[in-house]
Amino acid sequence: MSFNILVHIYSALFVVSLIVLFELIFVLKKNKSLKTILIGYVSGVLWYSASHLYCSYYGYNRVLLELPFPLLSICFMTLFSTLCYNKVKNYVIVFSVISLLNYLAFVIYYLFIKPVDIRIPLSDENVLGEYVSYIKLGYLIAFLVISGSLYVKMQSKYQADNIYFKRIKSWICFFIVGVVIIFISGINRIFNGYNSELSRYLNSLVLFITVLALLFRPKFLNTSKLSISLSNYFTKKPDTEIDHITFNEAFYDNLYFLNADASMEDLSKKLKVSSDTLYRYIYANYKSGFNDLVNENRVKYFIDIVKSKKHNNYTIDALSQLAGFSSRHHLYKPFKKFHGGVPSDFMKSLDYM
């Protein structure tokens, strides 16, 4: 009975992961580093589910079953690091490299130097001794500490009253829950063996949670060039250039486009560059003029606050002003251009009127 349940779980996980993989490939467009990490994670889930399906029918295979775990844990840490610093920190890279080298060393050693039947888990103390359990325990603790510290740092810095930050904070909670479940499952595997049914159910649970979280990620991540960077230290480029992170912090993170007095001249002063330099930067990176970029993001923000249903009693005029427009009349043309239709019809479709 348990065998049949697990087979169905692995089959469902494989299908869902395959759908999410294609969705990420074709929908997530501009965040290349984030896209690479998420595709790597889903690929690991696909490997996990496919290998377990294979082994459910043909028997345990150490090489197939144990590879996804270092890959998945590395993706967890690099995701947190990217969202927190807009880059993968050196200590995350070092830990990731050590994890992969450690896995490859075990595979090579116990396949070719001191052969052990691939149908026997490396975690089996009767075969390899207690030191393997100590290594795995140390790895789990390091994984928990690194992921947890990145998560805490990210949460503490996402304190601005920013609708995008709030969505990132809520979204990333699914992954930290996954980290905790993986840690519990790993401890259970160390003491009860790789084939523990509890670990299998826990691992499947966390993979389902996180894969579905990827599918229902904040939509602005799909098309925005927003760089989620919380570091206050940047290397300044000459005045003739604009740093991507600096622009994203000024324009997106600080919600500059909601400023009623937003202008090319004002933003160029904040960035300490000329208006011509700012114009060239915006056109080169967004294929747009300044006013269109501002209005497009105002329309997206308007749609976000309407969908959030926190302002049900607000008039269209009030919502327009929250989104940076001086009145509803200044909203209509940009809304039709960047979304289509009119705001009142859009709100009616959401049962606002």
Short mmCIF file of C-alpha atoms in Angstrom, two decimals:
data_model
loop_
_atom_site.label_atom_id
_atom_site.label_comp_id
_atom_site.label_asym_id
_atom_site.label_seq_id
_atom_site.Cartn_x
_atom_site.Cartn_y
_atom_site.Cartn_z
CA MET A 1 0.00 0.00 0.00
CA SER A 2 2.74 2.43 1.00
CA PHE A 3 4.68 1.53 -2.17
CA ASN A 4 1.67 2.45 -4.35
CA ILE A 5 1.15 5.76 -2.54
CA LEU A 6 4.80 6.75 -3.00
CA VAL A 7 4.74 5.80 -6.68
CA HIS A 8 1.70 8.04 -7.20
CA ILE A 9 3.39 10.86 -5.28
CA TYR A 10 6.58 10.60 -7.37
CA SER A 11 4.54 10.48 -10.59
CA ALA A 12 2.55 13.59 -9.63
CA LEU A 13 5.72 15.39 -8.56
CA PHE A 14 7.39 14.57 -11.87
CA VAL A 15 4.45 15.90 -13.91
CA VAL A 16 4.11 19.11 -11.86
CA SER A 17 7.86 19.74 -12.01
CA LEU A 18 7.90 19.27 -15.77
CA ILE A 19 5.08 21.82 -16.14
CA VAL A 20 6.90 24.32 -13.90
CA LEU A 21 10.17 23.80 -15.79
CA PHE A 22 8.59 24.76 -19.12
CA GLU A 23 6.72 27.64 -17.45
CA LEU A 24 10.00 29.02 -16.08
CA ILE A 25 11.75 28.67 -19.43
CA PHE A 26 9.10 30.54 -21.40
CA VAL A 27 7.64 33.00 -18.87
CA LEU A 28 10.53 34.15 -16.65
CA LYS A 29 12.35 36.43 -19.07
CA LYS A 30 14.60 39.12 -17.62
CA ASN A 31 15.98 37.83 -14.31
CA LYS A 32 18.62 35.55 -15.85
CA SER A 33 20.48 34.68 -12.65
CA LEU A 34 17.24 33.94 -10.80
CA LYS A 35 15.97 31.97 -13.79
CA THR A 36 19.12 29.82 -13.82
CA ILE A 37 18.79 29.04 -10.10
CA LEU A 38 15.10 28.16 -10.32
CA ILE A 39 15.55 26.00 -13.42
CA GLY A 40 18.41 24.23 -11.65
CA TYR A 41 16.17 23.59 -8.66
CA VAL A 42 13.27 22.22 -10.72
CA SER A 43 15.71 20.05 -12.69
CA GLY A 44 16.86 18.59 -9.38
CA VAL A 45 13.25 17.86 -8.42
CA LEU A 46 12.70 16.17 -11.78
CA TRP A 47 15.79 14.03 -11.22
CA TYR A 48 14.60 13.18 -7.70
CA SER A 49 11.11 12.09 -8.81
CA ALA A 50 12.30 10.25 -11.93
CA SER A 51 15.04 8.37 -10.06
CA HIS A 52 12.64 7.34 -7.31
CA LEU A 53 10.15 6.11 -9.89
CA TYR A 54 12.90 4.08 -11.56
CA CYS A 55 14.13 2.64 -8.27
CA SER A 56 10.59 1.83 -7.12
CA TYR A 57 10.47 -0.77 -9.87
CA TYR A 58 14.11 -1.76 -10.40
CA GLY A 59 15.64 -1.43 -6.95
CA TYR A 60 17.80 1.06 -5.05
CA ASN A 61 20.55 2.82 -7.03
CA ARG A 62 22.86 5.00 -4.95
CA VAL A 63 24.19 7.10 -7.84
CA LEU A 64 20.73 8.00 -9.10
CA LEU A 65 19.09 8.72 -5.76
CA GLU A 66 21.68 10.72 -3.83
CA LEU A 67 22.77 13.30 -6.44
CA PRO A 68 19.63 15.53 -6.25
CA PHE A 69 20.18 16.40 -2.58
CA PRO A 70 23.40 18.44 -2.92
CA LEU A 71 21.95 20.09 -6.04
CA LEU A 72 18.70 21.05 -4.29
CA SER A 73 20.42 22.36 -1.17
CA ILE A 74 22.82 24.45 -3.28
CA CYS A 75 19.86 25.96 -5.15
CA PHE A 76 18.19 26.86 -1.84
CA MET A 77 21.26 28.76 -0.62
CA THR A 78 21.99 30.49 -3.92
CA LEU A 79 18.34 31.60 -4.12
CA PHE A 80 18.51 33.23 -0.68
CA SER A 81 21.86 34.83 -1.48
CA THR A 82 20.65 36.20 -4.82
CA LEU A 83 17.50 37.71 -3.32
CA CYS A 84 19.46 39.23 -0.45
CA TYR A 85 22.58 40.52 -2.21
CA ASN A 86 21.77 40.25 -5.94
CA LYS A 87 24.71 37.85 -6.19
CA VAL A 88 25.92 34.55 -4.80
CA LYS A 89 28.17 35.23 -1.81
CA ASN A 90 31.65 33.70 -1.78
CA TYR A 91 30.98 31.49 1.26
CA VAL A 92 27.91 30.05 -0.49
CA ILE A 93 30.04 29.29 -3.56
CA VAL A 94 32.74 27.66 -1.41
CA PHE A 95 30.21 25.52 0.47
CA SER A 96 28.53 24.53 -2.81
CA VAL A 97 31.82 23.48 -4.40
CA ILE A 98 32.81 21.49 -1.30
CA SER A 99 29.41 19.75 -1.31
CA LEU A 100 29.70 18.69 -4.94
CA LEU A 101 33.33 17.62 -4.60
CA ASN A 102 32.46 15.65 -1.47
CA TYR A 103 29.67 13.85 -3.30
CA LEU A 104 31.84 13.12 -6.36
CA ALA A 105 34.66 11.88 -4.12
CA PHE A 106 32.30 9.43 -2.42
CA VAL A 107 30.91 8.25 -5.75
CA ILE A 108 34.34 7.70 -7.32
CA TYR A 109 35.87 6.14 -4.21
CA TYR A 110 33.07 3.64 -3.61
CA LEU A 111 32.60 2.81 -7.28
CA PHE A 112 36.22 2.35 -8.41
CA ILE A 113 38.70 2.44 -5.52
CA LYS A 114 36.85 0.54 -2.81
CA PRO A 115 33.80 -0.79 -4.65
CA VAL A 116 30.53 -0.96 -2.74
CA ASP A 117 27.39 -2.30 -4.35
CA ILE A 118 25.38 0.66 -5.70
CA ARG A 119 22.30 -0.94 -4.16
CA ILE A 120 23.69 -0.06 -0.71
CA PRO A 121 23.29 3.56 0.57
CA LEU A 122 26.47 5.38 1.56
CA SER A 123 24.68 6.29 4.77
CA ASP A 124 24.58 2.66 5.85
CA GLU A 125 26.81 2.65 8.95
CA ASN A 126 27.27 -1.11 8.79
CA VAL A 127 29.12 -0.68 5.52
CA LEU A 128 30.97 2.62 5.80
CA GLY A 129 31.19 3.37 9.49
CA GLU A 130 29.94 6.17 11.71
CA TYR A 131 32.16 8.88 10.15
CA VAL A 132 29.82 9.06 7.15
CA SER A 133 26.96 9.96 9.47
CA TYR A 134 29.10 12.66 11.08
CA ILE A 135 29.91 14.13 7.69
CA LYS A 136 26.25 14.19 6.69
CA LEU A 137 25.23 15.69 10.03
CA GLY A 138 27.85 18.43 9.65
CA TYR A 139 26.62 19.14 6.14
CA LEU A 140 23.01 19.42 7.33
CA ILE A 141 23.94 21.80 10.15
CA ALA A 142 26.00 23.99 7.80
CA PHE A 143 23.16 24.02 5.26
CA LEU A 144 20.66 25.06 7.94
CA VAL A 145 22.93 27.77 9.37
CA ILE A 146 23.82 29.31 5.99
CA SER A 147 20.25 29.26 4.66
CA GLY A 148 18.82 30.49 7.95
CA SER A 149 21.30 33.36 8.32
CA LEU A 150 20.62 34.53 4.74
CA TYR A 151 16.87 34.34 5.34
CA VAL A 152 17.07 36.31 8.61
CA LYS A 153 19.28 38.97 7.02
CA MET A 154 16.93 39.29 4.07
CA GLN A 155 13.85 39.57 6.29
CA SER A 156 15.47 42.22 8.49
CA LYS A 157 16.39 44.36 5.49
CA TYR A 158 13.05 44.10 3.68
CA GLN A 159 11.46 46.60 6.06
CA ALA A 160 10.45 49.32 3.60
CA ASP A 161 6.72 49.86 3.05
CA ASN A 162 7.03 48.44 -0.43
CA ILE A 163 4.45 46.14 -2.01
CA TYR A 164 7.16 44.24 -3.92
CA PHE A 165 9.28 43.65 -0.84
CA LYS A 166 6.24 42.34 1.04
CA ARG A 167 5.51 39.84 -1.72
CA ILE A 168 9.10 38.62 -1.81
CA LYS A 169 9.06 38.17 1.98
CA SER A 170 5.85 36.15 1.87
CA TRP A 171 7.02 34.09 -1.10
CA ILE A 172 10.39 33.16 0.37
CA CYS A 173 8.71 31.80 3.53
CA PHE A 174 7.78 28.66 1.56
CA PHE A 175 11.47 27.98 0.93
CA ILE A 176 12.63 28.47 4.51
CA VAL A 177 9.90 26.00 5.55
CA GLY A 178 11.44 23.68 2.96
CA VAL A 179 14.88 24.14 4.52
CA VAL A 180 13.56 23.14 7.95
CA ILE A 181 11.75 20.07 6.59
CA ILE A 182 14.86 18.99 4.65
CA PHE A 183 16.90 19.30 7.86
CA ILE A 184 14.41 17.17 9.80
CA SER A 185 14.28 14.62 6.99
CA GLY A 186 18.08 14.48 6.84
CA ILE A 187 18.36 13.85 10.57
CA ASN A 188 15.80 11.07 10.25
CA ARG A 189 17.78 9.51 7.36
CA ILE A 190 20.99 9.56 9.40
CA PHE A 191 19.44 7.66 12.31
CA ASN A 192 16.90 5.49 10.49
CA GLY A 193 18.55 4.91 7.11
CA TYR A 194 18.01 6.25 3.61
CA ASN A 195 14.97 4.09 2.95
CA SER A 196 12.98 5.52 5.87
CA GLU A 197 9.41 6.08 4.68
CA LEU A 198 9.10 9.17 6.88
CA SER A 199 12.01 10.80 5.04
CA ARG A 200 10.50 9.93 1.68
CA TYR A 201 7.19 11.53 2.59
CA LEU A 202 8.89 14.59 4.10
CA ASN A 203 11.12 15.07 1.05
CA SER A 204 8.16 14.73 -1.31
CA LEU A 205 6.17 17.22 0.78
CA VAL A 206 8.84 19.90 0.71
CA LEU A 207 9.45 19.46 -3.00
CA PHE A 208 5.73 19.80 -3.74
CA ILE A 209 5.51 22.94 -1.58
CA THR A 210 8.51 24.62 -3.19
CA VAL A 211 7.69 23.67 -6.78
CA LEU A 212 4.17 25.05 -6.38
CA ALA A 213 5.68 28.18 -4.80
CA LEU A 214 7.77 28.61 -7.96
CA LEU A 215 4.66 28.29 -10.09
CA PHE A 216 2.84 30.95 -8.03
CA ARG A 217 5.83 33.28 -7.60
CA PRO A 218 5.30 37.08 -7.59
CA LYS A 219 4.43 37.96 -11.17
CA PHE A 220 6.60 41.07 -11.32
CA LEU A 221 9.65 38.77 -11.24
CA ASN A 222 8.72 37.51 -14.72
CA THR A 223 9.15 40.73 -16.67
CA SER A 224 10.76 43.29 -14.40
CA LYS A 225 14.48 44.03 -14.42
CA LEU A 226 14.14 44.66 -10.72
CA SER A 227 17.29 43.64 -8.88
CA ILE A 228 16.47 42.71 -5.33
CA SER A 229 19.61 44.05 -3.72
CA LEU A 230 19.77 45.19 -0.12
CA SER A 231 23.44 46.02 0.17
CA ASN A 232 24.30 49.65 0.80
CA TYR A 233 27.77 49.34 -0.66
CA PHE A 234 28.22 49.68 -4.39
CA THR A 235 31.23 50.28 -6.58
CA LYS A 236 30.47 53.52 -8.37
CA LYS A 237 31.05 53.71 -12.08
CA PRO A 238 32.08 56.87 -13.90
CA ASP A 239 29.42 59.54 -14.52
CA THR A 240 29.15 58.42 -18.11
CA GLU A 241 27.64 55.11 -16.95
CA ILE A 242 24.77 54.06 -14.71
CA ASP A 243 25.12 51.05 -12.48
CA HIS A 244 22.16 48.64 -12.90
CA ILE A 245 21.87 48.08 -9.17
CA THR A 246 21.98 51.81 -8.42
CA PHE A 247 19.25 52.53 -10.98
CA ASN A 248 17.07 49.67 -9.72
CA GLU A 249 17.43 50.82 -6.14
CA ALA A 250 16.51 54.42 -7.01
CA PHE A 251 13.71 53.67 -9.46
CA TYR A 252 12.20 50.35 -8.28
CA ASP A 253 13.21 49.66 -4.68
CA ASN A 254 12.36 53.24 -3.61
CA LEU A 255 9.26 53.30 -5.86
CA TYR A 256 10.43 56.50 -7.56
CA PHE A 257 7.83 56.06 -10.32
CA LEU A 258 5.08 56.74 -7.72
CA ASN A 259 6.47 60.22 -7.14
CA ALA A 260 4.01 62.73 -8.57
CA ASP A 261 6.94 64.99 -9.50
CA ALA A 262 8.95 62.24 -11.18
CA SER A 263 11.01 63.67 -14.02
CA MET A 264 14.09 62.87 -16.06
CA GLU A 265 15.93 65.85 -14.59
CA ASP A 266 15.12 64.97 -10.97
CA LEU A 267 16.09 61.30 -11.31
CA SER A 268 19.31 62.17 -13.17
CA LYS A 269 20.28 64.43 -10.24
CA LYS A 270 19.64 61.62 -7.77
CA LEU A 271 21.81 59.30 -9.87
CA LYS A 272 24.43 62.06 -10.38
CA VAL A 273 24.45 61.71 -14.15
CA SER A 274 23.30 63.89 -17.00
CA SER A 275 19.78 63.67 -18.42
CA ASP A 276 21.24 62.47 -21.72
CA THR A 277 23.06 59.64 -19.97
CA LEU A 278 19.86 58.61 -18.18
CA TYR A 279 17.88 58.74 -21.42
CA ARG A 280 20.41 56.51 -23.19
CA TYR A 281 20.44 54.06 -20.28
CA ILE A 282 16.65 53.73 -20.18
CA TYR A 283 16.35 53.33 -23.93
CA ALA A 284 19.20 50.77 -24.11
CA ASN A 285 17.80 48.63 -21.29
CA TYR A 286 14.03 49.09 -21.61
CA LYS A 287 13.52 50.19 -25.23
CA SER A 288 11.37 52.95 -23.80
CA GLY A 289 11.34 56.64 -22.96
CA PHE A 290 11.35 57.94 -19.39
CA ASN A 291 7.64 58.85 -19.29
CA ASP A 292 6.58 55.48 -20.73
CA LEU A 293 8.74 53.63 -18.20
CA VAL A 294 7.21 55.62 -15.34
CA ASN A 295 3.63 55.18 -16.59
CA GLU A 296 4.08 51.47 -17.31
CA ASN A 297 5.23 50.82 -13.75
CA ARG A 298 2.47 53.01 -12.33
CA VAL A 299 -0.10 50.95 -14.22
CA LYS A 300 1.46 47.72 -12.89
CA TYR A 301 1.36 49.13 -9.38
CA PHE A 302 -2.27 50.20 -9.83
CA ILE A 303 -3.15 46.65 -10.91
CA ASP A 304 -1.25 45.22 -7.94
CA ILE A 305 -3.04 47.35 -5.33
CA VAL A 306 -6.43 46.67 -6.92
CA LYS A 307 -5.78 42.92 -6.88
CA SER A 308 -4.57 43.06 -3.28
CA LYS A 309 -8.16 43.99 -2.23
CA LYS A 310 -6.85 46.14 0.61
CA HIS A 311 -8.47 49.25 -0.83
CA ASN A 312 -11.98 48.02 -1.63
CA ASN A 313 -13.57 51.26 -0.47
CA TYR A 314 -11.27 53.52 -2.47
CA THR A 315 -12.49 55.34 -5.56
CA ILE A 316 -10.66 55.08 -8.86
CA ASP A 317 -9.39 58.64 -8.25
CA ALA A 318 -7.89 57.63 -4.90
CA LEU A 319 -6.34 54.46 -6.34
CA SER A 320 -4.93 56.48 -9.26
CA GLN A 321 -3.22 58.83 -6.85
CA LEU A 322 -1.79 55.92 -4.86
CA ALA A 323 -0.28 54.68 -8.12
CA GLY A 324 1.34 58.06 -8.84
CA PHE A 325 -1.20 59.57 -11.24
CA SER A 326 -2.60 63.01 -10.42
CA SER A 327 -6.14 61.88 -11.25
CA ARG A 328 -8.16 59.09 -12.86
CA HIS A 329 -8.09 60.96 -16.16
CA HIS A 330 -4.30 60.72 -16.30
CA LEU A 331 -4.58 56.97 -15.63
CA TYR A 332 -6.86 56.03 -18.54
CA LYS A 333 -4.50 56.51 -21.48
CA PRO A 334 -1.48 54.70 -19.93
CA PHE A 335 -3.78 51.93 -18.66
CA LYS A 336 -5.17 51.34 -22.14
CA LYS A 337 -1.66 51.42 -23.62
CA PHE A 338 0.08 49.08 -21.19
CA HIS A 339 -2.78 46.84 -20.06
CA GLY A 340 -5.70 47.27 -22.42
CA GLY A 341 -9.28 48.30 -21.67
CA VAL A 342 -10.28 50.79 -18.99
CA PRO A 343 -9.68 50.69 -15.23
CA SER A 344 -13.37 50.55 -14.28
CA ASP A 345 -13.96 47.42 -16.38
CA PHE A 346 -10.86 45.82 -14.90
CA MET A 347 -12.08 46.53 -11.37
CA LYS A 348 -15.55 45.19 -12.18
CA SER A 349 -13.96 41.96 -13.37
CA LEU A 350 -12.50 41.59 -9.87
CA ASP A 351 -15.88 42.21 -8.23
CA TYR A 352 -14.88 45.62 -7.00
CA MET A 353 -18.01 47.33 -8.34
#
